[in-house]
XYZ file of N, CA and C in Angstrom:
396
model
N 0.822 -1.190 0.000
C 0.000 0.000 0.000
C 0.864 1.250 0.000
N 1.970 1.207 0.744
C 2.852 2.365 0.762
C 3.494 2.577 -0.601
N 3.871 1.501 -1.262
C 4.459 1.630 -2.595
C 3.460 2.260 -3.560
N 2.215 1.861 -3.458
C 1.184 2.448 -4.319
C 1.039 3.937 -4.043
N 1.031 4.314 -2.774
C 0.935 5.733 -2.410
C 2.144 6.497 -2.934
N 3.313 5.892 -2.845
C 4.526 6.553 -3.344
C 4.447 6.740 -4.857
N 3.879 5.775 -5.562
C 3.702 5.931 -7.010
C 2.742 7.085 -7.328
N 1.694 7.226 -6.532
C 0.780 8.361 -6.716
C 1.520 9.674 -6.475
N 2.335 9.708 -5.440
C 3.092 10.912 -5.108
C 4.081 11.248 -6.216
N 4.734 10.224 -6.744
C 5.702 10.459 -7.819
C 5.030 11.077 -9.050
N 3.811 10.660 -9.311
C 3.117 11.171 -10.489
C 2.487 12.554 -10.253
N 2.015 12.795 -9.028
C 1.364 14.075 -8.698
C 1.959 14.658 -7.412
N 3.243 15.032 -7.409
C 3.879 15.468 -6.156
C 3.346 16.782 -5.596
N 2.937 17.689 -6.440
C 2.499 19.001 -5.958
C 0.991 19.122 -5.791
N 0.232 18.441 -6.635
C -1.223 18.607 -6.579
C -1.933 17.427 -5.945
N -1.326 16.264 -5.935
C -2.002 15.080 -5.440
C -3.110 14.645 -6.384
N -3.780 13.569 -6.033
C -4.864 13.038 -6.871
C -6.212 13.628 -6.478
N -6.234 14.557 -5.540
C -7.390 15.275 -5.024
C -7.877 14.616 -3.740
N -8.250 15.455 -2.796
C -8.658 14.981 -1.468
C -9.849 14.034 -1.591
N -9.727 12.871 -0.994
C -10.786 11.873 -1.018
C -10.719 10.930 -2.206
N -9.766 11.119 -3.101
C -9.671 10.275 -4.290
C -8.594 9.201 -4.198
N -7.998 9.027 -3.049
C -6.939 8.023 -2.930
C -7.451 6.632 -3.294
N -8.585 6.264 -2.725
C -9.132 4.922 -2.936
C -9.400 4.651 -4.413
N -10.030 5.578 -5.090
C -10.327 5.390 -6.513
C -9.043 5.305 -7.331
N -8.092 6.178 -7.060
C -6.828 6.152 -7.795
C -6.072 4.857 -7.531
N -6.100 4.410 -6.289
C -5.429 3.158 -5.908
C -6.011 1.984 -6.684
N -7.324 1.877 -6.689
C -7.974 0.726 -7.343
C -7.880 0.789 -8.868
N -7.959 1.979 -9.428
C -7.980 2.109 -10.884
C -6.597 2.060 -11.521
N -5.586 2.603 -10.829
C -4.308 2.764 -11.509
C -3.087 2.313 -10.714
N -3.094 2.470 -9.410
C -1.862 2.326 -8.645
C -1.746 1.037 -7.832
N -2.752 0.200 -7.821
C -2.676 -1.042 -7.065
C -1.644 -1.963 -7.721
N -0.728 -2.446 -6.932
C 0.288 -3.346 -7.444
C -0.273 -4.757 -7.573
N 0.294 -5.528 -8.456
C -0.174 -6.899 -8.663
C -0.036 -7.741 -7.406
N 0.980 -7.481 -6.614
C 1.204 -8.273 -5.393
C 0.426 -7.751 -4.182
N -0.450 -6.806 -4.379
C -1.240 -6.250 -3.269
C -2.110 -7.319 -2.635
N -2.011 -7.426 -1.303
C -2.802 -8.418 -0.572
C -4.170 -7.866 -0.197
N -4.254 -6.585 0.053
C -5.527 -5.954 0.423
C -6.041 -5.186 -0.786
N -6.833 -5.839 -1.580
C -7.264 -5.261 -2.843
C -8.434 -4.283 -2.679
N -9.124 -4.323 -1.568
C -10.262 -3.421 -1.352
C -9.900 -2.297 -0.378
N -8.627 -2.074 -0.172
C -8.174 -1.084 0.791
C -8.523 0.328 0.330
N -8.980 1.140 1.252
C -9.371 2.502 0.914
C -8.401 3.565 1.385
N -7.327 3.159 2.047
C -6.341 4.136 2.510
C -4.948 3.521 2.519
N -3.945 4.370 2.676
C -2.547 3.952 2.516
C -1.918 3.351 3.769
N -2.641 3.311 4.875
C -2.091 2.863 6.158
C -0.883 3.706 6.567
N -0.892 4.963 6.179
C 0.097 5.940 6.595
C -0.499 7.305 6.247
N -0.862 8.060 7.254
C -1.572 9.312 7.017
C -0.714 10.312 6.249
N 0.594 10.294 6.464
C 1.464 11.250 5.785
C 1.551 10.941 4.289
N 1.716 9.661 3.953
C 1.725 9.282 2.538
C 0.372 9.562 1.895
N -0.694 9.285 2.623
C -2.021 9.512 2.065
C -2.287 10.998 1.836
N -1.953 11.832 2.811
C -2.154 13.263 2.623
C -1.345 13.785 1.453
N -0.109 13.332 1.333
C 0.725 13.771 0.225
C 0.154 13.285 -1.101
N -0.305 12.024 -1.131
C -0.878 11.475 -2.368
C -2.169 12.200 -2.752
N -2.972 12.579 -1.771
C -4.264 13.213 -2.069
C -4.163 14.720 -2.282
N -3.364 15.399 -1.471
C -3.378 16.859 -1.487
C -2.069 17.475 -1.982
N -1.115 16.637 -2.315
C 0.161 17.142 -2.781
C 1.010 17.656 -1.635
N 2.169 18.169 -1.985
C 3.101 18.664 -0.982
C 2.526 19.809 -0.139
N 1.782 20.758 -0.724
C 1.193 21.815 0.123
C 0.255 21.266 1.204
N -0.544 20.270 0.860
C -1.443 19.677 1.842
C -0.692 18.968 2.950
N 0.365 18.261 2.588
C 1.177 17.575 3.592
C 1.836 18.579 4.526
N 2.343 19.669 3.967
C 2.986 20.696 4.794
C 1.975 21.320 5.756
N 0.784 21.617 5.287
C -0.244 22.184 6.171
C -0.667 21.204 7.248
N -0.831 19.933 6.867
C -1.215 18.907 7.838
C -0.151 18.779 8.926
N 1.107 18.645 8.521
C 2.192 18.518 9.496
C 2.361 19.810 10.288
N 2.144 20.952 9.632
C 2.233 22.233 10.319
C 1.209 22.366 11.432
N -0.011 21.905 11.184
C -1.058 21.969 12.204
C -0.650 21.193 13.453
N -0.257 19.950 13.260
C 0.095 19.129 14.417
C 1.453 19.521 14.991
N 2.356 20.021 14.155
C 3.623 20.548 14.655
C 3.392 21.758 15.548
N 2.469 22.616 15.147
C 2.134 23.787 15.962
C 1.539 23.352 17.308
N 0.645 22.384 17.283
C 0.048 21.889 18.535
C 1.132 21.335 19.449
N 2.079 20.578 18.875
C 3.186 20.047 19.680
C 4.022 21.180 20.271
N 4.378 22.140 19.457
C 5.198 23.272 19.912
C 4.464 24.070 20.989
N 3.204 24.388 20.738
C 2.408 25.178 21.675
C 2.292 24.473 23.024
N 1.996 23.185 22.988
C 1.813 22.453 24.244
C 3.149 22.233 24.963
N 4.232 22.036 24.225
C 5.534 21.838 24.859
C 5.979 23.105 25.594
N 5.668 24.264 25.026
C 6.022 25.534 25.681
C 5.270 25.717 26.995
N 4.170 25.023 27.174
C 3.363 25.114 28.393
C 3.458 23.811 29.193
N 4.563 23.099 29.077
C 4.694 21.754 29.630
C 4.608 21.695 31.151
N 4.688 22.835 31.817
C 4.521 22.830 33.272
C 3.064 22.576 33.658
N 2.175 22.796 32.728
C 0.752 22.576 32.961
C 0.413 21.122 32.613
N -0.254 20.444 33.521
C -0.604 19.030 33.329
C -1.424 18.811 32.065
N -2.363 19.704 31.791
C -3.213 19.550 30.601
C -2.413 19.731 29.312
N -1.431 20.620 29.346
C -0.566 20.798 28.172
C 0.257 19.541 27.922
N 0.685 18.882 28.991
C 1.415 17.619 28.825
C 0.531 16.539 28.215
N -0.732 16.537 28.584
C -1.672 15.584 27.982
C -1.815 15.882 26.488
N -1.942 17.149 26.136
C -2.056 17.528 24.727
C -0.800 17.099 23.970
N 0.374 17.415 24.538
C 1.612 17.054 23.866
C 1.718 15.541 23.689
N 1.476 14.808 24.752
C 1.603 13.345 24.705
C 0.617 12.710 23.735
N -0.625 13.152 23.775
C -1.626 12.551 22.888
C -1.357 12.928 21.432
N -0.896 14.147 21.183
C -0.573 14.555 19.810
C 0.632 13.777 19.298
N 1.656 13.664 20.111
C 2.843 12.909 19.719
C 2.492 11.444 19.463
N 1.708 10.868 20.359
C 1.281 9.473 20.180
C 0.457 9.291 18.918
N -0.446 10.221 18.657
C -1.265 10.146 17.451
C -0.400 10.235 16.198
N 0.568 11.137 16.214
C 1.443 11.286 15.045
C 2.277 10.031 14.810
N 2.699 9.373 15.866
C 3.419 8.102 15.708
C 2.491 7.016 15.168
N 1.297 6.945 15.724
C 0.327 5.943 15.284
C -0.018 6.108 13.806
N -0.062 7.344 13.357
C -0.438 7.614 11.976
C 0.622 7.203 10.970
N 1.774 6.760 11.444
C 2.773 6.191 10.539
C 2.307 4.850 9.976
N 1.381 4.202 10.673
C 0.936 2.879 10.234
C -0.565 2.779 10.024
N -1.275 3.889 10.086
C -2.717 3.847 9.871
C -3.183 5.213 9.372
N -4.425 5.260 8.951
C -5.025 6.508 8.499
C -6.230 6.775 9.381
N -6.115 7.775 10.245
C -7.177 8.049 11.211
C -7.848 9.388 11.008
N -7.390 10.169 10.054
C -7.797 11.574 10.021
C -9.254 11.804 9.637
N -9.747 11.130 8.636
C -11.060 11.472 8.068
C -12.211 10.751 8.770
N -12.608 11.259 9.905
C -13.824 10.786 10.542
C -13.716 9.525 11.375
N -12.521 9.016 11.577
C -12.384 7.813 12.378
C -12.477 8.164 13.853
N -12.860 7.197 14.668
C -13.113 7.459 16.084
C -11.876 7.946 16.823
N -10.680 7.517 16.424
C -9.465 7.988 17.097
C -9.339 9.504 16.991
N -9.686 10.059 15.846
C -9.603 11.507 15.684
C -10.694 12.219 16.475
N -11.854 11.634 16.548
C -12.926 12.252 17.344
C -12.526 12.325 18.807
N -11.951 11.246 19.310
C -11.494 11.226 20.698
C -10.360 12.227 20.893
N -9.451 12.302 19.936
C -8.342 13.256 20.030
C -8.857 14.692 20.126
N -9.761 15.085 19.217
C -10.259 16.470 19.226
C -11.064 16.756 20.492
N -11.811 15.772 20.988
C -12.540 15.952 22.241
C -11.559 16.150 23.398
N -10.538 15.308 23.461
C -9.524 15.436 24.506
C -8.802 16.775 24.411
N -8.486 17.193 23.203
C -7.822 18.483 23.007
C -8.692 19.624 23.542
N -9.975 19.600 23.228
C -10.884 20.632 23.708
C -10.994 20.651 25.219
N -11.124 19.488 25.818
C -11.214 19.403 27.281
C -9.941 19.935 27.921
N -8.799 19.559 27.370
C -7.526 20.020 27.930
C -7.327 21.520 27.743
N -7.789 22.074 26.632
C -7.677 23.521 26.440
C -8.503 24.268 27.488
N -9.672 23.741 27.805
C -10.481 24.342 28.880
C -9.748 24.205 30.203
N -9.160 23.043 30.457
C -8.389 22.838 31.680
C -7.230 23.802 31.797
N -6.529 24.041 30.701
C -5.426 25.008 30.701
C -5.941 26.400 31.020
N -7.023 26.767 30.372
C -7.594 28.107 30.593
C -7.992 28.285 32.060
N -8.602 27.271 32.654
C -9.041 27.373 34.046
C -7.870 27.392 35.020
N -6.826 26.607 34.745
C -5.699 26.569 35.670
C -4.795 27.775 35.536
N -4.771 28.424 34.385
C -3.944 29.613 34.197
C -4.618 30.885 34.697
N -5.919 30.827 34.867
C -6.672 31.994 35.327
C -6.400 32.226 36.807
N -6.060 33.446 37.158
C -5.759 33.766 38.559
C -7.030 33.812 39.402
N -8.060 34.434 38.870
C -9.316 34.566 39.599
C -10.421 33.973 38.748
N -11.350 33.355 39.378
C -12.523 32.830 38.687
C -13.636 33.860 38.855
N -14.196 34.267 37.783
C -15.298 35.229 37.871
C -16.562 34.585 37.298
N -17.659 34.927 37.901
C -18.935 34.383 37.466
C -19.781 35.506 36.930
């Protein structure tokens, strides 16, 4: 699957095959003869998939978003909630080396929910006075 994604990237490095078209491109043109998972809809690597679908600009924006979250949370690492954000983001980015979780999968829903809860926790713990 990774080889197929790399072939898509080689052919469309800057524009990609268009967001959401990985599966169709894989089945129609890029599936290798030795592919074991012939009905696969994703590359089992979010970075390869984003690059294949959205081109290099999309990959840079995707990595930039999560890179910013890592940087932002690391700068606030004295806060317990920021450490949770950093750890969960880092773990998610590692996990995405072998799976595709971005488009509507439950792992991403849990991640965004956890991120929101932790951002509220950071806001509450950084506030000197609570006002009602």
